PDB file of C-alpha atoms in Angstrom:
ATOM      1  CA  MET A1071     109.558  37.166  88.995  1.00 97.00           C
ATOM      2  CA  CYS A1072     107.969  40.561  88.561  1.00 98.00           C
ATOM      3  CA  PHE A1073     108.242  43.597  90.779  1.00 98.00           C
ATOM      4  CA  ASP A1074     106.128  46.582  91.584  1.00 98.00           C
ATOM      5  CA  THR A1075     108.420  49.508  90.847  1.00 98.00           C
ATOM      6  CA  PHE A1076     107.271  52.841  92.291  1.00 98.00           C
ATOM      7  CA  GLY A1077     107.838  52.518  96.028  1.00 98.00           C
ATOM      8  CA  THR A1078     109.053  48.914  95.986  1.00 98.00           C
ATOM      9  CA  ILE A1079     112.168  49.189  93.800  1.00 98.00           C
ATOM     10  CA  VAL A1080     112.654  52.957  93.635  1.00 98.00           C
ATOM     11  CA  ASP A1081     112.201  55.691  96.227  1.00 98.00           C
ATOM     12  CA  TRP A1082     109.855  57.913  94.224  1.00 98.00           C
ATOM     13  CA  ARG A1083     109.316  60.514  96.975  1.00 98.00           C
ATOM     14  CA  THR A1084     112.996  61.282  97.502  1.00 98.00           C
ATOM     15  CA  GLY A1085     113.546  61.534  93.753  1.00 98.00           C
ATOM     16  CA  ILE A1086     110.571  63.794  93.090  1.00 98.00           C
ATOM     17  CA  VAL A1087     111.362  66.056  96.053  1.00 98.00           C
ATOM     18  CA  ARG A1088     114.946  66.367  94.785  1.00 98.00           C
ATOM     19  CA  ASP A1089     113.878  67.356  91.290  1.00 98.00           C
ATOM     20  CA  VAL A1090     111.096  69.689  92.419  1.00 98.00           C
ATOM     21  CA  ARG A1091     113.623  71.522  94.604  1.00 97.00           C
ATOM     22  CA  ALA A1092     115.964  71.890  91.638  1.00 97.00           C
ATOM     23  CA  PHE A1093     113.065  73.110  89.493  1.00 97.00           C
ATOM     24  CA  THR A1094     111.950  75.719  92.057  1.00 96.00           C
ATOM     25  CA  THR A1095     115.502  77.007  92.453  1.00 96.00           C
ATOM     26  CA  ALA A1096     116.028  77.281  88.698  1.00 95.00           C
ATOM     27  CA  GLN A1097     112.684  79.022  88.207  1.00 95.00           C
ATOM     28  CA  GLY A1098     112.908  81.311  91.226  1.00 94.00           C
ATOM     29  CA  LEU A1099     109.823  79.836  92.892  1.00 95.00           C
ATOM     30  CA  GLN A1100     108.926  79.345  96.528  1.00 92.00           C
ATOM     31  CA  LEU A1101     107.350  75.901  96.778  1.00 94.00           C
ATOM     32  CA  ASP A1102     107.215  73.254  99.498  1.00 96.00           C
ATOM     33  CA  ALA A1103     108.866  70.455  97.530  1.00 97.00           C
ATOM     34  CA  GLU A1104     107.704  67.676  99.873  1.00 97.00           C
ATOM     35  CA  ARG A1105     104.088  68.815  99.779  1.00 97.00           C
ATOM     36  CA  PHE A1106     104.313  69.248  96.008  1.00 97.00           C
ATOM     37  CA  ALA A1107     105.627  65.696  95.595  1.00 97.00           C
ATOM     38  CA  ASP A1108     102.933  64.265  97.852  1.00 97.00           C
ATOM     39  CA  ASP A1109     100.210  66.204  96.030  1.00 97.00           C
ATOM     40  CA  TRP A1110     101.509  65.039  92.649  1.00 98.00           C
ATOM     41  CA  ARG A1111     101.533  61.435  93.798  1.00 97.00           C
ATOM     42  CA  GLY A1112      98.095  61.985  95.337  1.00 96.00           C
ATOM     43  CA  LEU A1113      96.616  62.352  91.838  1.00 97.00           C
ATOM     44  CA  TYR A1114      98.174  59.048  90.728  1.00 97.00           C
ATOM     45  CA  GLN A1115      95.339  56.694  91.630  1.00 97.00           C
ATOM     46  CA  PRO A1116      92.528  59.047  90.528  1.00 97.00           C
ATOM     47  CA  ALA A1117      94.244  59.406  87.156  1.00 98.00           C
ATOM     48  CA  LEU A1118      94.625  55.636  86.801  1.00 98.00           C
ATOM     49  CA  GLU A1119      91.017  55.103  87.837  1.00 97.00           C
ATOM     50  CA  SER A1120      89.819  57.379  85.038  1.00 97.00           C
ATOM     51  CA  VAL A1121      91.326  54.803  82.643  1.00 98.00           C
ATOM     52  CA  ARG A1122      90.399  51.689  84.621  1.00 97.00           C
ATOM     53  CA  SER A1123      86.765  52.804  84.841  1.00 96.00           C
ATOM     54  CA  GLY A1124      86.519  53.421  81.112  1.00 96.00           C
ATOM     55  CA  ALA A1125      85.811  57.115  81.644  1.00 97.00           C
ATOM     56  CA  ARG A1126      88.609  57.878  79.163  1.00 96.00           C
ATOM     57  CA  PRO A1127      90.647  55.943  76.605  1.00 97.00           C
ATOM     58  CA  PHE A1128      93.953  54.444  77.632  1.00 97.00           C
ATOM     59  CA  ALA A1129      96.649  57.040  78.275  1.00 98.00           C
ATOM     60  CA  THR A1130     100.226  56.314  79.302  1.00 98.00           C
ATOM     61  CA  LEU A1131     101.456  57.072  82.788  1.00 98.00           C
ATOM     62  CA  ASP A1132     103.708  59.771  81.313  1.00 98.00           C
ATOM     63  CA  GLU A1133     100.610  61.451  79.895  1.00 98.00           C
ATOM     64  CA  LEU A1134      98.705  61.103  83.160  1.00 98.00           C
ATOM     65  CA  HIS A1135     101.650  62.454  85.167  1.00 98.00           C
ATOM     66  CA  SER A1136     101.894  65.415  82.799  1.00 97.00           C
ATOM     67  CA  GLU A1137      98.217  66.261  83.210  1.00 97.00           C
ATOM     68  CA  SER A1138      98.515  65.928  86.984  1.00 98.00           C
ATOM     69  CA  LEU A1139     101.568  68.205  86.990  1.00 97.00           C
ATOM     70  CA  LEU A1140      99.596  71.011  85.366  1.00 96.00           C
ATOM     71  CA  SER A1141      96.869  70.579  87.966  1.00 97.00           C
ATOM     72  CA  ILE A1142      99.322  70.578  90.883  1.00 97.00           C
ATOM     73  CA  LEU A1143     101.133  73.673  89.640  1.00 97.00           C
ATOM     74  CA  ASP A1144      97.810  75.460  89.455  1.00 96.00           C
ATOM     75  CA  SER A1145      96.833  74.318  92.969  1.00 95.00           C
ATOM     76  CA  HIS A1146     100.157  75.699  94.247  1.00 95.00           C
ATOM     77  CA  ASN A1147      99.341  79.058  92.620  1.00 94.00           C
ATOM     78  CA  VAL A1148     101.869  78.660  89.833  1.00 95.00           C
ATOM     79  CA  ASN A1149     100.612  79.363  86.314  1.00 95.00           C
ATOM     80  CA  PRO A1150     101.837  76.516  84.063  1.00 94.00           C
ATOM     81  CA  ASP A1151     101.706  78.859  81.065  1.00 92.00           C
ATOM     82  CA  ARG A1152     104.730  80.767  82.345  1.00 92.00           C
ATOM     83  CA  PHE A1153     106.993  77.861  81.380  1.00 92.00           C
ATOM     84  CA  GLY A1154     107.984  76.583  77.985  1.00 83.00           C
ATOM     85  CA  PRO A1155     106.841  73.028  77.234  1.00 76.00           C
ATOM     86  CA  GLY A1156     110.395  71.738  77.484  1.00 93.00           C
ATOM     87  CA  VAL A1157     110.687  72.901  81.100  1.00 96.00           C
ATOM     88  CA  LEU A1158     107.608  71.009  82.276  1.00 96.00           C
ATOM     89  CA  ARG A1159     108.440  68.005  80.109  1.00 96.00           C
ATOM     90  CA  GLU A1160     111.798  67.766  81.845  1.00 97.00           C
ATOM     91  CA  LEU A1161     110.175  68.022  85.280  1.00 97.00           C
ATOM     92  CA  ASN A1162     107.701  65.325  84.290  1.00 97.00           C
ATOM     93  CA  ARG A1163     110.615  63.099  83.342  1.00 97.00           C
ATOM     94  CA  SER A1164     111.678  63.106  86.997  1.00 98.00           C
ATOM     95  CA  TRP A1165     109.710  59.851  87.164  1.00 98.00           C
ATOM     96  CA  HIS A1166     112.212  58.360  84.679  1.00 98.00           C
ATOM     97  CA  HIS A1167     115.258  58.605  86.962  1.00 95.00           C
ATOM     98  CA  LEU A1168     114.157  57.869  90.493  1.00 98.00           C
ATOM     99  CA  PRO A1169     116.761  56.514  92.926  1.00 98.00           C
ATOM    100  CA  ALA A1170     116.685  52.841  93.850  1.00 98.00           C
ATOM    101  CA  TRP A1171     116.381  51.797  97.472  1.00 98.00           C
ATOM    102  CA  PRO A1172     119.853  50.743  98.733  1.00 97.00           C
ATOM    103  CA  ASP A1173     118.993  47.024  98.748  1.00 97.00           C
ATOM    104  CA  SER A1174     117.170  46.956  95.400  1.00 98.00           C
ATOM    105  CA  ILE A1175     120.042  46.509  92.952  1.00 97.00           C
ATOM    106  CA  PRO A1176     122.023  44.009  95.086  1.00 97.00           C
ATOM    107  CA  GLY A1177     118.870  41.996  95.699  1.00 97.00           C
ATOM    108  CA  LEU A1178     117.734  42.091  92.077  1.00 98.00           C
ATOM    109  CA  THR A1179     121.189  41.116  90.861  1.00 97.00           C
ATOM    110  CA  ALA A1180     121.189  38.092  93.153  1.00 97.00           C
ATOM    111  CA  LEU A1181     117.675  37.091  92.114  1.00 98.00           C
ATOM    112  CA  ARG A1182     118.545  37.462  88.422  1.00 97.00           C
ATOM    113  CA  SER A1183     121.192  34.766  88.802  1.00 96.00           C
ATOM    114  CA  ARG A1184     118.377  32.207  88.988  1.00 97.00           C
ATOM    115  CA  TYR A1185     115.143  33.914  87.934  1.00 97.00           C
ATOM    116  CA  ILE A1186     113.925  36.004  85.017  1.00 97.00           C
ATOM    117  CA  ILE A1187     113.103  39.391  86.521  1.00 98.00           C
ATOM    118  CA  GLY A1188     111.216  42.435  85.317  1.00 98.00           C
ATOM    119  CA  PRO A1189     108.807  45.133  86.459  1.00 98.00           C
ATOM    120  CA  LEU A1190     105.064  44.679  86.737  1.00 98.00           C
ATOM    121  CA  SER A1191     104.355  48.356  86.976  1.00 98.00           C
ATOM    122  CA  ASN A1192     101.846  50.981  85.945  1.00 98.00           C
ATOM    123  CA  GLY A1193     104.725  52.747  84.201  1.00 98.00           C
ATOM    124  CA  ASN A1194     104.812  52.817  80.411  1.00 98.00           C
ATOM    125  CA  THR A1195     107.611  51.009  78.612  1.00 98.00           C
ATOM    126  CA  SER A1196     109.727  54.061  77.757  1.00 98.00           C
ATOM    127  CA  LEU A1197     109.525  55.296  81.342  1.00 98.00           C
ATOM    128  CA  LEU A1198     110.609  51.917  82.705  1.00 98.00           C
ATOM    129  CA  VAL A1199     113.413  51.541  80.152  1.00 98.00           C
ATOM    130  CA  ASN A1200     114.757  54.994  80.967  1.00 98.00           C
ATOM    131  CA  MET A1201     114.480  54.310  84.688  1.00 98.00           C
ATOM    132  CA  ALA A1202     116.402  51.057  84.317  1.00 98.00           C
ATOM    133  CA  LYS A1203     119.127  52.782  82.304  1.00 97.00           C
ATOM    134  CA  ASN A1204     119.347  55.817  84.589  1.00 96.00           C
ATOM    135  CA  THR A1205     119.177  53.867  87.846  1.00 96.00           C
ATOM    136  CA  GLY A1206     121.004  50.663  86.890  1.00 97.00           C
ATOM    137  CA  LEU A1207     118.115  48.241  87.375  1.00 98.00           C
ATOM    138  CA  PRO A1208     119.176  44.843  85.968  1.00 98.00           C
ATOM    139  CA  TRP A1209     115.890  43.768  84.387  1.00 98.00           C
ATOM    140  CA  ASP A1210     115.786  40.829  81.973  1.00 98.00           C
ATOM    141  CA  VAL A1211     112.509  41.992  80.431  1.00 98.00           C
ATOM    142  CA  ILE A1212     110.344  45.118  80.556  1.00 98.00           C
ATOM    143  CA  ILE A1213     106.626  44.934  79.837  1.00 98.00           C
ATOM    144  CA  GLY A1214     105.014  48.324  80.380  1.00 98.00           C
ATOM    145  CA  SER A1215     101.374  49.116  81.004  1.00 98.00           C
ATOM    146  CA  ASP A1216     101.160  50.425  77.442  1.00 98.00           C
ATOM    147  CA  VAL A1217     101.794  46.821  76.354  1.00 98.00           C
ATOM    148  CA  THR A1218      99.269  45.184  78.681  1.00 98.00           C
ATOM    149  CA  ARG A1219      96.872  48.132  78.218  1.00 98.00           C
ATOM    150  CA  ALA A1220      95.804  47.747  81.823  1.00 98.00           C
ATOM    151  CA  TYR A1221      96.545  49.400  85.141  1.00 98.00           C
ATOM    152  CA  LYS A1222      96.899  47.580  88.426  1.00 98.00           C
ATOM    153  CA  PRO A1223      94.977  46.346  90.290  1.00 97.00           C
ATOM    154  CA  SER A1224      92.928  45.300  87.263  1.00 97.00           C
ATOM    155  CA  PRO A1225      93.298  41.516  86.801  1.00 98.00           C
ATOM    156  CA  GLU A1226      94.329  42.052  83.183  1.00 98.00           C
ATOM    157  CA  SER A1227      97.536  43.775  84.251  1.00 98.00           C
ATOM    158  CA  TYR A1228      98.724  40.641  86.053  1.00 98.00           C
ATOM    159  CA  LEU A1229      97.302  38.024  83.688  1.00 98.00           C
ATOM    160  CA  ARG A1230      98.509  39.671  80.497  1.00 98.00           C
ATOM    161  CA  THR A1231     102.009  40.032  81.918  1.00 98.00           C
ATOM    162  CA  ALA A1232     102.064  36.311  82.687  1.00 98.00           C
ATOM    163  CA  ALA A1233     100.738  35.526  79.217  1.00 98.00           C
ATOM    164  CA  PHE A1234     103.401  37.659  77.498  1.00 97.00           C
ATOM    165  CA  LEU A1235     106.001  35.624  79.400  1.00 97.00           C
ATOM    166  CA  ASP A1236     104.279  32.370  78.365  1.00 98.00           C
ATOM    167  CA  LEU A1237     103.626  31.527  82.008  1.00 98.00           C
ATOM    168  CA  GLU A1238     100.621  30.318  83.912  1.00 98.00           C
ATOM    169  CA  PRO A1239      99.642  32.897  86.567  1.00 98.00           C
ATOM    170  CA  GLY A1240     100.871  30.655  89.384  1.00 97.00           C
ATOM    171  CA  GLU A1241     104.325  30.459  87.761  1.00 98.00           C
ATOM    172  CA  LEU A1242     104.783  34.217  88.151  1.00 98.00           C
ATOM    173  CA  MET A1243     105.531  35.922  91.479  1.00 98.00           C
ATOM    174  CA  LEU A1244     104.799  39.575  92.181  1.00 98.00           C
ATOM    175  CA  VAL A1245     107.059  41.263  94.707  1.00 98.00           C
ATOM    176  CA  ALA A1246     105.588  44.450  96.156  1.00 98.00           C
ATOM    177  CA  ALA A1247     105.585  46.768  99.147  1.00 98.00           C
ATOM    178  CA  HIS A1248     101.830  47.323  98.820  1.00 98.00           C
ATOM    179  CA  ASN A1249      99.386  44.857 100.317  1.00 98.00           C
ATOM    180  CA  GLU A1250      96.548  45.894  97.991  1.00 98.00           C
ATOM    181  CA  ASP A1251      98.715  45.151  94.963  1.00 98.00           C
ATOM    182  CA  LEU A1252      99.585  41.727  96.358  1.00 98.00           C
ATOM    183  CA  ASP A1253      95.951  41.018  97.169  1.00 98.00           C
ATOM    184  CA  ALA A1254      94.918  41.738  93.583  1.00 98.00           C
ATOM    185  CA  ALA A1255      97.815  39.668  92.234  1.00 98.00           C
ATOM    186  CA  GLN A1256      96.957  36.762  94.507  1.00 98.00           C
ATOM    187  CA  ARG A1257      93.302  36.874  93.449  1.00 98.00           C
ATOM    188  CA  SER A1258      94.538  36.701  89.855  1.00 98.00           C
ATOM    189  CA  GLY A1259      96.462  33.523  90.690  1.00 98.00           C
ATOM    190  CA  LEU A1260     100.003  34.909  91.051  1.00 98.00           C
ATOM    191  CA  ALA A1261     102.453  33.970  93.784  1.00 98.00           C
ATOM    192  CA  THR A1262     103.235  36.880  96.099  1.00 98.00           C
ATOM    193  CA  ALA A1263     106.079  38.304  98.179  1.00 98.00           C
ATOM    194  CA  PHE A1264     105.962  41.328 100.494  1.00 98.00           C
ATOM    195  CA  ILE A1265     108.809  43.755 101.177  1.00 98.00           C
ATOM    196  CA  PRO A1266     108.265  46.687 103.572  1.00 98.00           C
ATOM    197  CA  ARG A1267     109.183  50.208 102.503  1.00 98.00           C
ATOM    198  CA  SER A1268     108.270  52.025 105.683  1.00 97.00           C
ATOM    199  CA  THR A1269     109.297  55.500 104.494  1.00 97.00           C
ATOM    200  CA  GLU A1270     107.924  55.394 100.944  1.00 97.00           C
ATOM    201  CA  HIS A1271     105.460  58.149 101.854  1.00 96.00           C
ATOM    202  CA  GLY A1272     107.810  59.947 104.226  1.00 94.00           C
ATOM    203  CA  PRO A1273     108.715  59.618 107.901  1.00 93.00           C
ATOM    204  CA  HIS A1274     105.120  59.505 109.125  1.00 93.00           C
ATOM    205  CA  GLN A1275     103.880  56.640 106.952  1.00 96.00           C
ATOM    206  CA  THR A1276     101.169  54.515 108.560  1.00 96.00           C
ATOM    207  CA  SER A1277     100.295  52.067 105.760  1.00 96.00           C
ATOM    208  CA  ASP A1278     101.982  48.921 104.446  1.00 97.00           C
ATOM    209  CA  LEU A1279     104.370  48.688 107.379  1.00 97.00           C
ATOM    210  CA  SER A1280     103.886  44.925 107.548  1.00 97.00           C
ATOM    211  CA  PRO A1281     102.205  42.164 105.535  1.00 98.00           C
ATOM    212  CA  THR A1282      98.452  42.015 106.003  1.00 97.00           C
ATOM    213  CA  GLY A1283      97.708  38.938 103.898  1.00 97.00           C
ATOM    214  CA  ALA A1284      98.781  35.332 103.576  1.00 98.00           C
ATOM    215  CA  TRP A1285     101.477  36.067 101.035  1.00 98.00           C
ATOM    216  CA  ASP A1286     103.809  33.285  99.925  1.00 98.00           C
ATOM    217  CA  ILE A1287     106.848  35.116 101.272  1.00 98.00           C
ATOM    218  CA  ALA A1288     107.237  37.933 103.781  1.00 98.00           C
ATOM    219  CA  SER A1289     110.718  39.448 103.632  1.00 98.00           C
ATOM    220  CA  THR A1290     112.449  42.356 105.309  1.00 97.00           C
ATOM    221  CA  SER A1291     114.356  43.581 102.240  1.00 97.00           C
ATOM    222  CA  MET A1292     115.197  42.674  98.673  1.00 97.00           C
ATOM    223  CA  THR A1293     118.387  40.996  99.805  1.00 97.00           C
ATOM    224  CA  ASP A1294     116.445  39.054 102.448  1.00 97.00           C
ATOM    225  CA  LEU A1295     114.071  37.892  99.697  1.00 98.00           C
ATOM    226  CA  ALA A1296     117.078  36.688  97.704  1.00 98.00           C
ATOM    227  CA  ARG A1297     118.354  34.793 100.751  1.00 97.00           C
ATOM    228  CA  GLN A1298     114.954  33.169 101.287  1.00 97.00           C
ATOM    229  CA  LEU A1299     114.974  32.056  97.670  1.00 97.00           C
ATOM    230  CA  GLY A1300     118.450  30.591  97.996  1.00 95.00           C
ATOM    231  CA  VAL A1301     120.411  33.095  95.877  1.00 96.00           C
ATOM    232  CA  GLY A1302     121.805  35.410  98.558  1.00 79.00           C
ATOM    233  CA  PRO A1303     124.400  35.044 101.283  1.00 75.00           C
ATOM    234  CA  PRO A1304     123.165  32.948 104.226  1.00 69.00           C
TER     235      PRO A1304
END
C-alpha cells in the first residue's frame, strides 16, 4: 500500500503556518502566516508542471520549494537577500517535519501489521526520510520522486513505484485525500482508497470533501481504512 503524503498523512498547512510564524517572530517581520503558507503551496502545482511538461529538467521538490519561497517572500514585500542562506534553508525544511493527522500513525501502524506501506509522494527521498523520522511515520519503504523521476499525476510516478516494488499495478493501492490523484492512479491500473481531509486547506475548504469516483474503498479516516481492511478494532 502506498500513500499520498502532503495533505493525506501530514497536515502541511498547520505545520507551515507554525514555522512561518516562528520565522516572522525571529526576523522581526509582519507577515500573515496563513496567507503566506497558502501562497507557498499555491506555487506547488505550477512548479511541478514545469518539470512534468519538460519545460525544465527534473528538479527535486526541495529545490522547487526553495525557488517558490524566494518568489513568495518577494510577493510579500520581503527581500530574500536580507537573510543568510542558512535562514531560508531552515525555513524551507519546514516541509521535512510536518505534523501527522491524529489518525495517521495509529492507522498506518495497524495497516503495517499486514501490508507493506510507504509513501507515493511528490516529495524527494531525503525529505520523506526526514519527515518519517521527525514525525514518527512507520514506513516500510520510501521511494521518492527523485527515484521515479516523475511527478504525480504522471502515469510514470505510479507505474515506476509499482515496478520498484516488483508489483503489478493492480497489486498496489494508493490511499489519498485527493480525488484527482486517485483518478490518475486508477487510470494507471492501481487500486484506490479515499480518505477525507476536510481542513487540509483551512476551515473554508470546498474541494475533496467526499469521494467523487468509483474508488475501491471510501473511508472516513486512516483507522477506518484499517478496520475495513481487517487490521483495526471492529
